[in-house]
Tab-separated table of C-alpha atoms in Angstrom:
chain	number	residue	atom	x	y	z
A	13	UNK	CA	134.974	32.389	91.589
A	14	UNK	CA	132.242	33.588	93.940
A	15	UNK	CA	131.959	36.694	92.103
A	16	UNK	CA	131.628	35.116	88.820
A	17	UNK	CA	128.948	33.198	90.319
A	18	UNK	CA	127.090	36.303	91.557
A	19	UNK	CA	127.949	37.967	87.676
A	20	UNK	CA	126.059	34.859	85.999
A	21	UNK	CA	123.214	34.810	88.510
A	22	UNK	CA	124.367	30.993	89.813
A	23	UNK	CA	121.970	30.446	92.560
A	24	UNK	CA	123.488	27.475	94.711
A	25	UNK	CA	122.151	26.418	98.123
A	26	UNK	CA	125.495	27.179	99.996
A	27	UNK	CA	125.176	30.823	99.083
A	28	UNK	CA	120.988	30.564	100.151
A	29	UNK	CA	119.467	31.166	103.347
A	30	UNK	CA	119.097	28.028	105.784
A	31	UNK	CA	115.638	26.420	105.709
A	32	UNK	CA	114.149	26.855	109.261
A	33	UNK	CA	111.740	24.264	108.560
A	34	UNK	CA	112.654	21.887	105.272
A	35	UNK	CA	109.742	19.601	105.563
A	36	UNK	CA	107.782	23.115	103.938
A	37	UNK	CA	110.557	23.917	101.275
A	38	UNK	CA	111.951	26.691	100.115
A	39	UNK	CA	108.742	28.735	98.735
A	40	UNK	CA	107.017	28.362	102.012
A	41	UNK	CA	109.828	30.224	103.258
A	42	UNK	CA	109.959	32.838	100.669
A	43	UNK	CA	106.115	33.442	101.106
A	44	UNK	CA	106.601	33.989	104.919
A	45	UNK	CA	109.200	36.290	104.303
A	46	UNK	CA	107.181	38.198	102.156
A	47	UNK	CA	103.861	38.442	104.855
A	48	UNK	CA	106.510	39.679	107.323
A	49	UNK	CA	107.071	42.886	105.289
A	50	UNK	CA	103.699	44.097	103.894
A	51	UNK	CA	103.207	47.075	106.032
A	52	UNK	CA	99.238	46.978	105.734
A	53	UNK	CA	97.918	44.940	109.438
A	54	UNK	CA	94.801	43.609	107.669
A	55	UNK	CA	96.495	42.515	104.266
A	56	UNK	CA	99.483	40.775	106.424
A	57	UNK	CA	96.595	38.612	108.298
A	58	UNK	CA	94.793	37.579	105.259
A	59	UNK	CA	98.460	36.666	103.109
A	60	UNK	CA	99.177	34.762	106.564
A	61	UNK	CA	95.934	32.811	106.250
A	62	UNK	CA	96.379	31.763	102.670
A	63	UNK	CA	100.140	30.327	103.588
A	64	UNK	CA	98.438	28.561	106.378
A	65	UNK	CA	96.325	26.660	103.275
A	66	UNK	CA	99.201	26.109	101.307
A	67	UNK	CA	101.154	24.355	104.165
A	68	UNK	CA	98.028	22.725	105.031
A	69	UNK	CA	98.126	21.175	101.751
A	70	UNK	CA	101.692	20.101	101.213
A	71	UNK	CA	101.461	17.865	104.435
A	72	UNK	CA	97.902	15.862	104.242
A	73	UNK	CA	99.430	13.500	106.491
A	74	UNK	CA	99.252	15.812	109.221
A	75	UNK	CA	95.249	15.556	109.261
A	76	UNK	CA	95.255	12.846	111.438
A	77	UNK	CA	97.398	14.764	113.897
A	78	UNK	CA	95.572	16.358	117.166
A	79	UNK	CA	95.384	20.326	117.255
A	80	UNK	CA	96.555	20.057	113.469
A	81	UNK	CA	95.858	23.778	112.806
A	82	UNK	CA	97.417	24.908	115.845
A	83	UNK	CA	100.727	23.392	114.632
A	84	UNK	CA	100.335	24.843	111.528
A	85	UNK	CA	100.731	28.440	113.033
A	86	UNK	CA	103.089	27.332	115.378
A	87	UNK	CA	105.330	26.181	112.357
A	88	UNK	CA	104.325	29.111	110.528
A	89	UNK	CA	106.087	31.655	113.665
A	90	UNK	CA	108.466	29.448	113.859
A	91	UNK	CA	109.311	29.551	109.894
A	92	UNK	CA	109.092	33.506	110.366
A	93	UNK	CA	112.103	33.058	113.194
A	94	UNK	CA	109.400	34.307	115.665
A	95	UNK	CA	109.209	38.064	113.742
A	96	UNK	CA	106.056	38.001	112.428
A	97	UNK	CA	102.881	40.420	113.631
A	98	UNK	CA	100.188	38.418	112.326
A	99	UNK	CA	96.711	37.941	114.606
A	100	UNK	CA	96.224	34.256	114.677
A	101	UNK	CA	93.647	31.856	115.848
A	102	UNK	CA	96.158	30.422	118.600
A	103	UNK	CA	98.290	32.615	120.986
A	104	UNK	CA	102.299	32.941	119.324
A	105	UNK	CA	104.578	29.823	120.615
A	106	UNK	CA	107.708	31.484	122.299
A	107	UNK	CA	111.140	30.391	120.704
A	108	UNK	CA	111.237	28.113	123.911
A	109	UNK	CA	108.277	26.031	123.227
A	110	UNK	CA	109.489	24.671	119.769
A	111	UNK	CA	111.986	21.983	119.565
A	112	UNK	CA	115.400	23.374	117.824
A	113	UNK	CA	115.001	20.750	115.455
A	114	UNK	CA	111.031	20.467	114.536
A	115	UNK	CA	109.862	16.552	114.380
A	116	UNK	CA	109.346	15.464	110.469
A	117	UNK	CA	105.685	15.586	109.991
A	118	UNK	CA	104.674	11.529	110.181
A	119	UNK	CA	104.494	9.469	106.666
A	120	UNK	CA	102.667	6.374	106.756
A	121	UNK	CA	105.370	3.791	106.292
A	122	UNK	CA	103.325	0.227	107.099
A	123	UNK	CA	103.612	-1.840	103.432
A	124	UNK	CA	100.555	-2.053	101.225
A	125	UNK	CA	99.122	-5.402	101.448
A	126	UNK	CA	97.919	-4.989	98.217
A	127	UNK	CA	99.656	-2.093	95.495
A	128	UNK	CA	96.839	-2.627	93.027
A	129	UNK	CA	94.370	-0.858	95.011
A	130	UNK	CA	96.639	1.342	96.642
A	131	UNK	CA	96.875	2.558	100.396
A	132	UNK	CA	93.857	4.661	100.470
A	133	UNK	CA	92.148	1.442	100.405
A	134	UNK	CA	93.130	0.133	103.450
A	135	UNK	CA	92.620	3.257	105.326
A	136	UNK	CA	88.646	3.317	104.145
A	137	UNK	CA	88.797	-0.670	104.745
A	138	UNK	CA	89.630	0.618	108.551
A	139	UNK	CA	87.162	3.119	108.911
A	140	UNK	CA	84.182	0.142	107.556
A	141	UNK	CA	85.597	-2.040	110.114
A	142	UNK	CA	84.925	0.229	112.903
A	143	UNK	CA	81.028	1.107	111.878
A	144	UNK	CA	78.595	-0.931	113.639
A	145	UNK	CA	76.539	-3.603	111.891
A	146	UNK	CA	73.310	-2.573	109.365
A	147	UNK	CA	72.543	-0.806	106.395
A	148	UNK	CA	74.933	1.925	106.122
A	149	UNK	CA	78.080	-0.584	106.919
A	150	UNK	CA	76.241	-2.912	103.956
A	151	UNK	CA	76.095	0.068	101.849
A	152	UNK	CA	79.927	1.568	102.875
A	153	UNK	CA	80.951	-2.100	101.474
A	154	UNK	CA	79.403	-2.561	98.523
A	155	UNK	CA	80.683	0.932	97.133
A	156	UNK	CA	84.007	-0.055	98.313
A	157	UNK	CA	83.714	-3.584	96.514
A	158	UNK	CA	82.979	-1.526	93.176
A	159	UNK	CA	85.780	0.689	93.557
A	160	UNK	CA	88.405	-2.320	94.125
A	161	UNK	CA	86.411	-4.117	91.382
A	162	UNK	CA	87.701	-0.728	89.137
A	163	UNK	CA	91.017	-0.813	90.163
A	164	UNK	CA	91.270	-4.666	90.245
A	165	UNK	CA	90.407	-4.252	86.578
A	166	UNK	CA	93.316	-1.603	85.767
A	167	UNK	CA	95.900	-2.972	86.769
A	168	UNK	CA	95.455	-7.044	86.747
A	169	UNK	CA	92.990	-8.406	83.767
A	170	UNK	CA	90.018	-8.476	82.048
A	171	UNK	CA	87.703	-9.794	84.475
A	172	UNK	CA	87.547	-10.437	87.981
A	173	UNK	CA	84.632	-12.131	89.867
A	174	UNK	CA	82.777	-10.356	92.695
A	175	UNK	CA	83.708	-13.188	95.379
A	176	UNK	CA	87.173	-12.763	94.479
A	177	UNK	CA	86.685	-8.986	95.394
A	178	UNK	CA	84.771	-9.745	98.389
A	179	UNK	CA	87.530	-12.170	99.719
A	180	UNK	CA	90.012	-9.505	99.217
A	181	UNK	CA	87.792	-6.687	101.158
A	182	UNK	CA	87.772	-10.160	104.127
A	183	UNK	CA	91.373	-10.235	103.824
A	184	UNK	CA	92.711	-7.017	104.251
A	185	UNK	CA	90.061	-6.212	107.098
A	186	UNK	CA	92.446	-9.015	108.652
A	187	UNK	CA	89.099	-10.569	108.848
A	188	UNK	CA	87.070	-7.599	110.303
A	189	UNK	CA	84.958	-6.772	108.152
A	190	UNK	CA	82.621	-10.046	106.756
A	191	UNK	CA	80.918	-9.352	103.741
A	192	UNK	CA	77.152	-9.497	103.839
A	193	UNK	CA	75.517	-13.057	102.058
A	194	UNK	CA	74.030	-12.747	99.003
A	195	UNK	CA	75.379	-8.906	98.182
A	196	UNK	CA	76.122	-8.418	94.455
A	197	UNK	CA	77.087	-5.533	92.408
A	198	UNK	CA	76.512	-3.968	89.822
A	199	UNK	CA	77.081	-5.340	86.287
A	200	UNK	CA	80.159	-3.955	84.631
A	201	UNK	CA	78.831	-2.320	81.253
A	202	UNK	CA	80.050	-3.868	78.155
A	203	UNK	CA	81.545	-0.802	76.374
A	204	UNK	CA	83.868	0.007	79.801
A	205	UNK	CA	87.414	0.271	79.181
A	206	UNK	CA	89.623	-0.002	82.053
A	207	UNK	CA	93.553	1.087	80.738
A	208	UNK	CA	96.219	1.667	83.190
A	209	UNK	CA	96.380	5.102	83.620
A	210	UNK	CA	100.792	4.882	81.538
A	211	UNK	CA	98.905	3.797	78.592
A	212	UNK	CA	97.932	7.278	78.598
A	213	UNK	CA	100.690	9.409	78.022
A	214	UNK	CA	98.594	12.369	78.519
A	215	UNK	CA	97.137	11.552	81.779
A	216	UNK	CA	99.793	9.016	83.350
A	217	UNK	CA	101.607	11.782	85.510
A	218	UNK	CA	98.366	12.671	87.577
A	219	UNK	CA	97.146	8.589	88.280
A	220	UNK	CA	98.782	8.731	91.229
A	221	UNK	CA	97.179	12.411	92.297
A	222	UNK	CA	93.705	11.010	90.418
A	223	UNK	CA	93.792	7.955	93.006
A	224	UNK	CA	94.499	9.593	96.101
A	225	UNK	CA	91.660	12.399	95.312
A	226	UNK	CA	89.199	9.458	94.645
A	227	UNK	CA	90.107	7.205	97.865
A	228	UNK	CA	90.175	10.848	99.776
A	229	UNK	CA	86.369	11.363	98.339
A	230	UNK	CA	85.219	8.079	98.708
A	231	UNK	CA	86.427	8.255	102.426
A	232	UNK	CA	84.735	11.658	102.839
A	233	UNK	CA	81.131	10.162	102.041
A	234	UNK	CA	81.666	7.021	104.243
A	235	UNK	CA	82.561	9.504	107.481
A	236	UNK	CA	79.439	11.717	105.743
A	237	UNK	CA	76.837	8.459	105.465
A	238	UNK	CA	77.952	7.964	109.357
């Protein structure tokens, strides 16, 4: 049976080699594999940097974590089973150093207080609540009451008043933040459409990716405007 397997090209993940680190996958792996052997010092360094990037990107979550890039290249030997002659920012972890079984990289598990405007919200609602008091918090607020006003709008009705936006910002703060008296935004054009992103069969599979970019950017001008 094996050997028919083999003759048909069957590809099952008994017959593959174990993943060292399965929070990266399989193509991590593969690409790692693939650095190890190119013979050329200088072209081995720059392939190892660009699989640095790549597992930089499949685990955003591990932003938040301290010496971030320094784990990255610790995974990244560790990945290589410790065999890989690559000059890197950090000095090489021995086999020691590393757990036998590396800890999953963290996922945010708290529930969303609110799924309509998703959990980037809440970590931007955070970061206002920690700014001191004056103009820039006033303006970090506002833009954030005109992006829940957008998503409000997708996913709920037709209309939605700016104090019920501003008692929403209130209560997720848990009361932190306290919208400023007399702040109003801007009026909501009359020829705006605001469709939930699975009336769009074309574009439904990225909403998710669409919202995360926008929370990510809107959070990236807030630490900027600090």
């Amino acid at each position: 049976m094996d050997n028919e397997m083999k003759k048909v090209g069957l590809d099952y993940n008994t017959q593959r080699e174990k993943l060292r680190m399965p929070e990266y996958g399989r193509n991590v792996q593969k690409m790692i594999e693939y650095v190890k052997n190119i013979p050329d010092k200088e072209k081995r360094d720059e392939q190892a940097r660009a699989v640095i990037r790549v597992m930089d990107t499949l685990n955003v979550q591990g932003h938040q974590q301290e010496n971030w890039e320094q784990k990255l290249w610790d995974h990244l030997h560790a990945i290589s089973g410790f065999d890989i002659d690559v000059d890197s920012p950090y000095p090489a972890p021995e086999p020691g150093q590393l757990s036998a079984r590396p800890a999953m990289i963290p996922v945010k598990r708290k529930p969303i207080k609110a799924t309509h405007y998703g959990r980037n919200i809440e970590g931007i609602i955070d970061l206002i609540a920690d700014q001191p008091e004056g103009d820039t918090k006033t303006a970090m607020i506002r833009s954030l009451a005109i992006y829940m006003r957008q998503q409000y709008l997708i996913w709920n009705k037709d209309s939605v008043s700016d104090e019920t936006i501003f008692q929403d910002i209130e209560k997720l703060s848990d009361y932190r933040i306290k919208v400023p008296e007399g702040m109003q935004l801007t009026r909501i054009s009359s020829n705006a459409v605001f469709a939930k992103p699975s009336l769009n069969p074309v574009k439904s599979g990225n909403s998710g990716v669409q919202r995360q970019r926008t929370g990510n950017a809107m959070r990236q001008r807030m630490r900027n405007n600090h």
